[in-house]
């Protein structure tokens, strides 16, 4: 059984996202500390790590679902995994929001800026990886072999007439 061509792309995105997250943790911690002290540092760290977990969960759910590629139930498994991941993210987001909203150590502006910068950085990683990966325009498709065409084998939906 083969794997979909999206798997290397997603793995590369996950690796680069982890590297960017590590850089943002350091930068966010330092900038947050310089602007608002320990409260700013902790706010920035929580925001960067929260963004990394939420954005990484989507990639991980797709990679897990891709393990079932070739299975007759691949499409329902894929959409179940992705939707399950989305629902999990939504519930966890609401819980985190309710827990963090009244915390005295949270600096809202630092948290917001760090969260936005993390999300934009993740989108930049996605774009750069997509541009640099070499994936065929039509992937995961199988074309008939020359022998099948020469023998006049017909496939479902084939409206052409066999050659004489």
Short mmCIF file of C-alpha atoms in Angstrom, two decimals:
data_model
loop_
_atom_site.label_atom_id
_atom_site.label_comp_id
_atom_site.label_asym_id
_atom_site.label_seq_id
_atom_site.Cartn_x
_atom_site.Cartn_y
_atom_site.Cartn_z
CA UNK A 1 0.00 0.00 0.00
CA UNK A 2 1.38 3.40 -0.93
CA UNK A 3 1.07 6.64 0.95
CA UNK A 4 -0.54 9.81 -0.38
CA UNK A 5 1.79 12.41 -1.82
CA UNK A 6 0.63 14.85 0.85
CA UNK A 7 2.40 12.90 3.61
CA UNK A 8 5.95 14.24 2.94
CA UNK A 9 4.54 17.74 2.61
CA UNK A 10 2.76 17.50 5.96
CA UNK A 11 5.79 16.00 7.70
CA UNK A 12 8.00 18.79 6.38
CA UNK A 13 5.47 21.37 7.51
CA UNK A 14 5.37 19.81 10.97
CA UNK A 15 9.18 19.89 11.29
CA UNK A 16 9.49 23.49 10.10
CA UNK A 17 6.58 24.55 12.32
CA UNK A 18 8.38 23.03 15.32
CA UNK A 19 11.54 24.97 14.47
CA UNK A 20 9.62 28.24 14.03
CA UNK A 21 7.76 27.59 17.30
CA UNK A 22 11.06 27.13 19.14
CA UNK A 23 12.32 30.44 17.74
CA UNK A 24 9.05 32.19 18.65
CA UNK A 25 9.15 30.79 22.19
CA UNK A 26 12.57 32.35 22.73
CA UNK A 27 11.73 35.63 21.01
CA UNK A 28 8.28 35.89 22.58
CA UNK A 29 9.66 35.15 26.03
CA UNK A 30 12.37 37.78 25.73
CA UNK A 31 10.16 40.47 24.17
CA UNK A 32 7.31 39.71 26.58
CA UNK A 33 9.69 39.98 29.53
CA UNK A 34 11.14 43.28 28.27
CA UNK A 35 7.70 44.81 27.72
CA UNK A 36 5.69 43.54 30.70
CA UNK A 37 8.00 41.60 32.98
CA UNK A 38 7.33 38.03 34.05
CA UNK A 39 3.63 38.42 33.29
CA UNK A 40 4.41 39.40 29.69
CA UNK A 41 6.87 36.54 29.30
CA UNK A 42 4.40 33.94 30.53
CA UNK A 43 1.62 35.43 28.38
CA UNK A 44 3.78 35.22 25.26
CA UNK A 45 4.90 31.67 26.03
CA UNK A 46 1.34 30.46 26.59
CA UNK A 47 0.15 32.11 23.36
CA UNK A 48 2.96 30.67 21.21
CA UNK A 49 2.56 27.18 22.63
CA UNK A 50 -1.23 27.35 22.32
CA UNK A 51 -0.97 28.32 18.66
CA UNK A 52 1.57 25.55 18.01
CA UNK A 53 -0.63 22.89 19.60
CA UNK A 54 -3.76 23.96 17.74
CA UNK A 55 -2.04 24.29 14.37
CA UNK A 56 -0.05 21.07 14.82
CA UNK A 57 -3.15 19.10 15.77
CA UNK A 58 -4.60 19.56 12.28
CA UNK A 59 -1.44 18.26 10.61
CA UNK A 60 -1.19 15.32 12.99
CA UNK A 61 -4.84 14.36 12.44
CA UNK A 62 -4.30 14.33 8.66
CA UNK A 63 -1.10 12.28 9.00
CA UNK A 64 -2.89 9.75 11.20
CA UNK A 65 -5.77 9.54 8.72
CA UNK A 66 -3.32 9.10 5.81
CA UNK A 67 -2.18 5.83 7.39
CA UNK A 68 -5.47 4.34 6.18
CA UNK A 69 -4.85 5.35 2.56
CA UNK A 70 -5.93 2.57 0.23
CA UNK A 71 -8.51 1.26 2.68
CA UNK A 72 -12.07 1.19 1.29
CA UNK A 73 -13.12 3.35 4.25
CA UNK A 74 -10.33 5.90 3.78
CA UNK A 75 -12.60 8.84 2.99
CA UNK A 76 -14.87 8.46 6.05
CA UNK A 77 -11.84 7.77 8.27
CA UNK A 78 -10.07 10.84 6.88
CA UNK A 79 -13.00 13.19 7.38
CA UNK A 80 -13.78 11.66 10.79
CA UNK A 81 -10.20 12.23 11.95
CA UNK A 82 -10.05 15.79 10.64
CA UNK A 83 -13.50 16.72 12.00
CA UNK A 84 -12.73 15.00 15.30
CA UNK A 85 -9.53 17.03 15.55
CA UNK A 86 -11.45 20.20 14.76
CA UNK A 87 -14.09 19.50 17.41
CA UNK A 88 -11.37 18.66 19.95
CA UNK A 89 -9.58 21.95 19.15
CA UNK A 90 -12.84 23.88 19.51
CA UNK A 91 -13.65 22.36 22.91
CA UNK A 92 -10.09 22.81 24.21
CA UNK A 93 -10.04 26.40 22.89
CA UNK A 94 -13.22 27.24 24.80
CA UNK A 95 -11.86 25.64 27.98
CA UNK A 96 -8.54 27.48 27.67
CA UNK A 97 -10.35 30.74 26.96
CA UNK A 98 -12.52 30.42 30.07
CA UNK A 99 -9.56 29.43 32.23
CA UNK A 100 -7.24 32.20 30.99
CA UNK A 101 -9.65 35.13 30.77
CA UNK A 102 -9.48 36.15 34.43
CA UNK A 103 -5.90 35.15 35.24
CA UNK A 104 -4.01 37.97 36.95
CA UNK A 105 -0.66 36.94 35.40
CA UNK A 106 -1.97 37.25 31.83
CA UNK A 107 -1.11 40.41 29.91
CA UNK A 108 -3.83 40.54 27.24
CA UNK A 109 -1.97 42.64 24.67
CA UNK A 110 1.20 40.54 24.83
CA UNK A 111 -0.89 37.37 24.62
CA UNK A 112 -2.80 38.69 21.59
CA UNK A 113 0.29 39.87 19.71
CA UNK A 114 2.18 36.64 20.38
CA UNK A 115 -0.82 34.58 19.23
CA UNK A 116 -1.21 36.58 16.01
CA UNK A 117 2.53 36.46 15.25
CA UNK A 118 2.53 32.68 15.82
CA UNK A 119 -0.40 32.12 13.50
CA UNK A 120 1.09 34.34 10.77
CA UNK A 121 4.44 32.54 11.12
CA UNK A 122 2.67 29.20 10.77
CA UNK A 123 0.93 30.40 7.61
CA UNK A 124 4.27 31.58 6.21
CA UNK A 125 5.75 28.13 6.91
CA UNK A 126 2.81 26.51 5.11
CA UNK A 127 3.27 28.74 2.06
CA UNK A 128 7.06 28.27 1.91
CA UNK A 129 6.79 24.49 2.23
CA UNK A 130 4.05 24.35 -0.42
CA UNK A 131 6.09 26.45 -2.85
CA UNK A 132 9.30 24.45 -2.35
CA UNK A 133 7.80 20.93 -2.47
CA UNK A 134 7.70 19.24 -5.82
CA UNK A 135 4.37 17.50 -6.04
CA UNK A 136 2.83 16.59 -9.38
CA UNK A 137 -0.25 18.52 -10.43
CA UNK A 138 -2.20 15.26 -10.56
CA UNK A 139 -1.17 13.03 -7.71
CA UNK A 140 -2.23 9.60 -6.49
CA UNK A 141 -3.73 8.75 -9.89
CA UNK A 142 -3.04 5.61 -11.86
CA UNK A 143 -3.02 5.66 -15.63
CA UNK A 144 -3.56 2.60 -17.78
CA UNK A 145 -0.46 0.84 -18.99
CA UNK A 146 0.35 0.64 -22.69
CA UNK A 147 -0.56 -3.07 -22.71
CA UNK A 148 -4.05 -2.35 -21.37
CA UNK A 149 -4.64 0.32 -24.01
CA UNK A 150 -3.32 -1.92 -26.82
CA UNK A 151 -5.54 -4.82 -25.75
CA UNK A 152 -8.57 -2.54 -25.93
CA UNK A 153 -9.43 -2.98 -22.28
CA UNK A 154 -12.26 -0.71 -21.32
CA UNK A 155 -12.55 1.06 -18.01
CA UNK A 156 -15.76 2.32 -16.37
CA UNK A 157 -16.68 5.64 -17.88
CA UNK A 158 -14.53 5.08 -21.00
CA UNK A 159 -16.55 6.28 -23.99
CA UNK A 160 -13.81 5.97 -26.59
CA UNK A 161 -13.83 3.17 -29.11
CA UNK A 162 -10.95 0.69 -29.18
CA UNK A 163 -8.38 1.14 -31.94
CA UNK A 164 -8.30 -1.40 -34.78
#
